[in-house]
Amino acid sequence: MPTHSKQTFSCCTLVGCGIFICVYLLSGCSIFNSKSGPSKVAQFQQDISVGTEDISIAAVGLVDVPYLYGGNTPKGGFDCSGLIVYVYNKAAGIKLPRTIQQMSTQGRSIDNQPPASGDLVFFNTTGEKYSHVGIYVGQGRFVHTPSAGGTVRLDYITSPYWAAKFTEARRIAK
């Protein structure tokens, strides 16, 4: 019969392994695909900290919440701008406008500077410069709600599809 200390060790080992696996999956092994798409996303190969990590942590916590057009809660679902408004308000107390076009005027553009967790990333997916938005979470990844029938998910901004659609990153300051 195993002793209590052996059971505790086994639980600690399993928890430690679980934490390692979560960090490994979220980090994407810190290796970027050599086919990173257009050079305008080259700055996403390095990150800086501006103290907005709580925003990216809150966003990652909503992965797998269903897409809902006009949705703005975890219980009901999110569309892309509803996700942004919810996360910024809950994690940082920042009230952003509800539309992508209005969000694109908030904060400041970071141009070709290194991104930080919590920055907004904008994409042209419909022929409009600002037609989709996500939250950059570090190591080349962003959280967004891409489409009807989908869920909130984590994607690489350096993937060929998203790199080609990327238009701008903006830093929202309190």
PDB file of C-alpha atoms in Angstrom:
ATOM      1  CA  MET A   1       0.000   0.000   0.000  1.00  0.00           C
ATOM      2  CA  PRO A   2       1.458   3.404  -0.963  1.00  0.00           C
ATOM      3  CA  THR A   3       2.221   5.828   1.782  1.00  0.00           C
ATOM      4  CA  HIS A   4       0.708   9.296   1.969  1.00  0.00           C
ATOM      5  CA  SER A   5       4.042  10.941   1.121  1.00  0.00           C
ATOM      6  CA  LYS A   6       4.351   8.867  -2.057  1.00  0.00           C
ATOM      7  CA  GLN A   7       0.825   9.862  -3.080  1.00  0.00           C
ATOM      8  CA  THR A   8       1.640  13.515  -2.419  1.00  0.00           C
ATOM      9  CA  PHE A   9       4.794  13.224  -4.498  1.00  0.00           C
ATOM     10  CA  SER A  10       2.812  11.645  -7.346  1.00  0.00           C
ATOM     11  CA  CYS A  11       0.207  14.432  -7.237  1.00  0.00           C
ATOM     12  CA  CYS A  12       2.913  17.106  -7.176  1.00  0.00           C
ATOM     13  CA  THR A  13       4.651  15.421 -10.087  1.00  0.00           C
ATOM     14  CA  LEU A  14       1.398  15.315 -12.088  1.00  0.00           C
ATOM     15  CA  VAL A  15       0.602  18.946 -11.307  1.00  0.00           C
ATOM     16  CA  GLY A  16       4.138  19.978 -12.268  1.00  0.00           C
ATOM     17  CA  CYS A  17       3.898  18.061 -15.528  1.00  0.00           C
ATOM     18  CA  GLY A  18       0.500  19.646 -16.231  1.00  0.00           C
ATOM     19  CA  ILE A  19       1.884  23.124 -15.671  1.00  0.00           C
ATOM     20  CA  PHE A  20       4.859  22.379 -17.925  1.00  0.00           C
ATOM     21  CA  ILE A  21       2.565  21.100 -20.689  1.00  0.00           C
ATOM     22  CA  CYS A  22       0.313  24.200 -20.432  1.00  0.00           C
ATOM     23  CA  VAL A  23       3.284  26.563 -20.616  1.00  0.00           C
ATOM     24  CA  TYR A  24       4.756  24.543 -23.499  1.00  0.00           C
ATOM     25  CA  LEU A  25       1.501  24.652 -25.479  1.00  0.00           C
ATOM     26  CA  LEU A  26       0.903  28.355 -24.844  1.00  0.00           C
ATOM     27  CA  SER A  27       4.449  29.276 -25.732  1.00  0.00           C
ATOM     28  CA  GLY A  28       4.434  27.343 -28.987  1.00  0.00           C
ATOM     29  CA  CYS A  29       7.953  26.235 -28.025  1.00  0.00           C
ATOM     30  CA  SER A  30       9.096  29.820 -28.728  1.00  0.00           C
ATOM     31  CA  ILE A  31      10.031  28.778 -32.243  1.00  0.00           C
ATOM     32  CA  PHE A  32       8.757  30.862 -35.119  1.00  0.00           C
ATOM     33  CA  ASN A  33       7.963  29.429 -38.488  1.00  0.00           C
ATOM     34  CA  SER A  34      10.610  30.526 -40.968  1.00  0.00           C
ATOM     35  CA  LYS A  35       7.777  31.333 -43.395  1.00  0.00           C
ATOM     36  CA  SER A  36       6.550  34.244 -41.295  1.00  0.00           C
ATOM     37  CA  GLY A  37       4.684  36.028 -44.079  1.00  0.00           C
ATOM     38  CA  PRO A  38       5.077  39.671 -45.003  1.00  0.00           C
ATOM     39  CA  SER A  39       7.802  41.684 -43.306  1.00  0.00           C
ATOM     40  CA  LYS A  40       5.245  43.930 -41.603  1.00  0.00           C
ATOM     41  CA  VAL A  41       4.791  41.243 -38.911  1.00  0.00           C
ATOM     42  CA  ALA A  42       8.547  40.809 -38.377  1.00  0.00           C
ATOM     43  CA  GLN A  43       8.348  42.753 -35.093  1.00  0.00           C
ATOM     44  CA  PHE A  44       6.235  39.916 -33.647  1.00  0.00           C
ATOM     45  CA  GLN A  45       9.385  37.832 -33.271  1.00  0.00           C
ATOM     46  CA  GLN A  46      10.256  39.818 -30.152  1.00  0.00           C
ATOM     47  CA  ASP A  47       8.086  40.968 -27.264  1.00  0.00           C
ATOM     48  CA  ILE A  48       8.305  43.685 -24.648  1.00  0.00           C
ATOM     49  CA  SER A  49       6.393  44.215 -21.423  1.00  0.00           C
ATOM     50  CA  VAL A  50       4.325  47.315 -20.766  1.00  0.00           C
ATOM     51  CA  GLY A  51       2.448  45.953 -17.765  1.00  0.00           C
ATOM     52  CA  THR A  52      -0.670  44.777 -19.596  1.00  0.00           C
ATOM     53  CA  GLU A  53      -0.154  41.035 -19.213  1.00  0.00           C
ATOM     54  CA  ASP A  54      -3.429  40.758 -17.227  1.00  0.00           C
ATOM     55  CA  ILE A  55      -5.272  41.582 -20.437  1.00  0.00           C
ATOM     56  CA  SER A  56      -3.621  38.747 -22.358  1.00  0.00           C
ATOM     57  CA  ILE A  57      -4.132  36.298 -19.472  1.00  0.00           C
ATOM     58  CA  ALA A  58      -7.850  37.169 -19.358  1.00  0.00           C
ATOM     59  CA  ALA A  59      -8.095  36.723 -23.142  1.00  0.00           C
ATOM     60  CA  VAL A  60      -6.409  33.298 -23.082  1.00  0.00           C
ATOM     61  CA  GLY A  61      -8.838  32.261 -20.342  1.00  0.00           C
ATOM     62  CA  LEU A  62     -11.725  32.726 -22.792  1.00  0.00           C
ATOM     63  CA  VAL A  63     -10.392  30.341 -25.451  1.00  0.00           C
ATOM     64  CA  ASP A  64     -13.154  27.945 -26.611  1.00  0.00           C
ATOM     65  CA  VAL A  65     -16.058  30.304 -25.775  1.00  0.00           C
ATOM     66  CA  PRO A  66     -18.424  30.094 -28.782  1.00  0.00           C
ATOM     67  CA  TYR A  67     -18.720  32.767 -31.456  1.00  0.00           C
ATOM     68  CA  LEU A  68     -21.962  34.757 -31.401  1.00  0.00           C
ATOM     69  CA  TYR A  69     -22.584  37.710 -33.708  1.00  0.00           C
ATOM     70  CA  GLY A  70     -23.105  40.731 -31.449  1.00  0.00           C
ATOM     71  CA  GLY A  71     -22.066  38.639 -28.434  1.00  0.00           C
ATOM     72  CA  ASN A  72     -20.236  40.251 -25.551  1.00  0.00           C
ATOM     73  CA  THR A  73     -20.236  37.787 -22.606  1.00  0.00           C
ATOM     74  CA  PRO A  74     -18.598  34.440 -21.905  1.00  0.00           C
ATOM     75  CA  LYS A  75     -22.003  32.925 -21.157  1.00  0.00           C
ATOM     76  CA  GLY A  76     -23.626  34.099 -24.397  1.00  0.00           C
ATOM     77  CA  GLY A  77     -20.579  34.074 -26.665  1.00  0.00           C
ATOM     78  CA  PHE A  78     -18.470  36.713 -28.406  1.00  0.00           C
ATOM     79  CA  ASP A  79     -17.870  38.287 -31.742  1.00  0.00           C
ATOM     80  CA  CYS A  80     -14.389  39.764 -32.257  1.00  0.00           C
ATOM     81  CA  SER A  81     -15.094  43.279 -30.988  1.00  0.00           C
ATOM     82  CA  GLY A  82     -17.304  42.014 -28.154  1.00  0.00           C
ATOM     83  CA  LEU A  83     -14.384  39.901 -26.914  1.00  0.00           C
ATOM     84  CA  ILE A  84     -12.069  42.926 -26.905  1.00  0.00           C
ATOM     85  CA  VAL A  85     -14.538  45.191 -25.078  1.00  0.00           C
ATOM     86  CA  TYR A  86     -15.214  42.504 -22.454  1.00  0.00           C
ATOM     87  CA  VAL A  87     -11.559  41.633 -21.785  1.00  0.00           C
ATOM     88  CA  TYR A  88     -10.301  45.214 -21.577  1.00  0.00           C
ATOM     89  CA  ASN A  89     -13.128  46.198 -19.239  1.00  0.00           C
ATOM     90  CA  LYS A  90     -12.820  43.163 -16.929  1.00  0.00           C
ATOM     91  CA  ALA A  91      -9.020  42.863 -16.849  1.00  0.00           C
ATOM     92  CA  ALA A  92      -7.972  46.531 -16.936  1.00  0.00           C
ATOM     93  CA  GLY A  93     -11.064  48.639 -16.291  1.00  0.00           C
ATOM     94  CA  ILE A  94     -10.682  50.206 -19.746  1.00  0.00           C
ATOM     95  CA  LYS A  95     -13.916  50.953 -21.598  1.00  0.00           C
ATOM     96  CA  LEU A  96     -13.434  50.674 -25.338  1.00  0.00           C
ATOM     97  CA  PRO A  97     -15.953  51.510 -28.081  1.00  0.00           C
ATOM     98  CA  ARG A  98     -17.900  48.544 -29.449  1.00  0.00           C
ATOM     99  CA  THR A  99     -16.995  48.785 -33.140  1.00  0.00           C
ATOM    100  CA  ILE A 100     -13.679  47.853 -34.719  1.00  0.00           C
ATOM    101  CA  GLN A 101     -13.496  51.140 -36.627  1.00  0.00           C
ATOM    102  CA  GLN A 102     -13.884  53.138 -33.392  1.00  0.00           C
ATOM    103  CA  MET A 103     -11.362  50.894 -31.586  1.00  0.00           C
ATOM    104  CA  SER A 104      -8.836  51.596 -34.335  1.00  0.00           C
ATOM    105  CA  THR A 105      -8.687  55.242 -33.183  1.00  0.00           C
ATOM    106  CA  GLN A 106      -7.909  54.390 -29.544  1.00  0.00           C
ATOM    107  CA  GLY A 107      -4.427  54.386 -28.011  1.00  0.00           C
ATOM    108  CA  ARG A 108      -1.467  54.706 -30.327  1.00  0.00           C
ATOM    109  CA  SER A 109      -0.093  52.744 -33.254  1.00  0.00           C
ATOM    110  CA  ILE A 110       3.073  50.824 -32.432  1.00  0.00           C
ATOM    111  CA  ASP A 111       4.143  50.721 -36.104  1.00  0.00           C
ATOM    112  CA  ASN A 112       7.273  48.554 -36.416  1.00  0.00           C
ATOM    113  CA  GLN A 113       8.068  48.492 -32.696  1.00  0.00           C
ATOM    114  CA  PRO A 114       8.087  45.211 -30.756  1.00  0.00           C
ATOM    115  CA  PRO A 115       4.584  44.300 -29.551  1.00  0.00           C
ATOM    116  CA  ALA A 116       3.537  43.775 -25.950  1.00  0.00           C
ATOM    117  CA  SER A 117       0.994  41.415 -24.444  1.00  0.00           C
ATOM    118  CA  GLY A 118      -2.341  43.191 -24.437  1.00  0.00           C
ATOM    119  CA  ASP A 119      -1.820  45.174 -27.647  1.00  0.00           C
ATOM    120  CA  LEU A 120      -4.711  45.178 -30.097  1.00  0.00           C
ATOM    121  CA  VAL A 121      -3.956  43.681 -33.511  1.00  0.00           C
ATOM    122  CA  PHE A 122      -6.090  44.653 -36.504  1.00  0.00           C
ATOM    123  CA  PHE A 123      -6.656  42.827 -39.769  1.00  0.00           C
ATOM    124  CA  ASN A 124      -8.213  43.421 -43.180  1.00  0.00           C
ATOM    125  CA  THR A 125     -10.349  40.320 -43.750  1.00  0.00           C
ATOM    126  CA  THR A 126     -13.154  41.887 -45.831  1.00  0.00           C
ATOM    127  CA  GLY A 127     -11.480  44.621 -47.878  1.00  0.00           C
ATOM    128  CA  GLU A 128     -11.673  47.184 -45.063  1.00  0.00           C
ATOM    129  CA  LYS A 129      -8.461  48.166 -43.270  1.00  0.00           C
ATOM    130  CA  TYR A 130     -10.083  47.465 -39.899  1.00  0.00           C
ATOM    131  CA  SER A 131     -12.449  44.526 -40.244  1.00  0.00           C
ATOM    132  CA  HIS A 132     -11.124  42.121 -37.585  1.00  0.00           C
ATOM    133  CA  VAL A 133      -9.385  42.574 -34.226  1.00  0.00           C
ATOM    134  CA  GLY A 134      -7.624  40.404 -31.657  1.00  0.00           C
ATOM    135  CA  ILE A 135      -5.488  40.709 -28.534  1.00  0.00           C
ATOM    136  CA  TYR A 136      -1.775  39.994 -28.831  1.00  0.00           C
ATOM    137  CA  VAL A 137      -0.704  37.612 -26.026  1.00  0.00           C
ATOM    138  CA  GLY A 138       3.015  37.220 -26.714  1.00  0.00           C
ATOM    139  CA  GLN A 139       5.375  34.946 -28.597  1.00  0.00           C
ATOM    140  CA  GLY A 140       3.742  35.658 -31.942  1.00  0.00           C
ATOM    141  CA  ARG A 141       0.238  34.631 -30.853  1.00  0.00           C
ATOM    142  CA  PHE A 142      -3.072  36.441 -30.518  1.00  0.00           C
ATOM    143  CA  VAL A 143      -6.531  35.599 -29.163  1.00  0.00           C
ATOM    144  CA  HIS A 144      -9.585  36.351 -31.305  1.00  0.00           C
ATOM    145  CA  THR A 145     -13.015  35.145 -32.321  1.00  0.00           C
ATOM    146  CA  PRO A 146     -12.670  34.524 -36.040  1.00  0.00           C
ATOM    147  CA  SER A 147     -16.032  33.444 -37.436  1.00  0.00           C
ATOM    148  CA  ALA A 148     -19.549  32.132 -37.091  1.00  0.00           C
ATOM    149  CA  GLY A 149     -19.561  28.506 -36.007  1.00  0.00           C
ATOM    150  CA  GLY A 150     -16.142  28.911 -34.382  1.00  0.00           C
ATOM    151  CA  THR A 151     -14.870  29.709 -30.924  1.00  0.00           C
ATOM    152  CA  VAL A 152     -12.458  32.122 -29.287  1.00  0.00           C
ATOM    153  CA  ARG A 153      -9.042  30.789 -30.230  1.00  0.00           C
ATOM    154  CA  LEU A 154      -5.308  31.335 -30.161  1.00  0.00           C
ATOM    155  CA  ASP A 155      -3.508  31.775 -33.507  1.00  0.00           C
ATOM    156  CA  TYR A 156      -0.070  32.770 -34.753  1.00  0.00           C
ATOM    157  CA  ILE A 157       0.001  36.254 -36.252  1.00  0.00           C
ATOM    158  CA  THR A 158       2.974  35.067 -38.330  1.00  0.00           C
ATOM    159  CA  SER A 159       0.946  32.357 -40.094  1.00  0.00           C
ATOM    160  CA  PRO A 160       0.677  33.094 -43.825  1.00  0.00           C
ATOM    161  CA  TYR A 161      -3.063  33.910 -43.648  1.00  0.00           C
ATOM    162  CA  TRP A 162      -2.939  36.318 -40.687  1.00  0.00           C
ATOM    163  CA  ALA A 163       0.394  37.892 -41.711  1.00  0.00           C
ATOM    164  CA  ALA A 164      -1.092  38.763 -45.106  1.00  0.00           C
ATOM    165  CA  LYS A 165      -4.196  40.307 -43.467  1.00  0.00           C
ATOM    166  CA  PHE A 166      -2.402  42.224 -40.678  1.00  0.00           C
ATOM    167  CA  THR A 167      -2.846  46.008 -40.854  1.00  0.00           C
ATOM    168  CA  GLU A 168      -1.835  47.526 -37.520  1.00  0.00           C
ATOM    169  CA  ALA A 169      -1.112  46.994 -33.826  1.00  0.00           C
ATOM    170  CA  ARG A 170      -2.250  49.567 -31.257  1.00  0.00           C
ATOM    171  CA  ARG A 171      -1.302  50.016 -27.633  1.00  0.00           C
ATOM    172  CA  ILE A 172      -4.123  51.109 -25.372  1.00  0.00           C
ATOM    173  CA  ALA A 173      -2.893  53.012 -22.318  1.00  0.00           C
ATOM    174  CA  LYS A 174      -4.904  53.592 -19.173  1.00  0.00           C
TER     175      LYS A 174
END
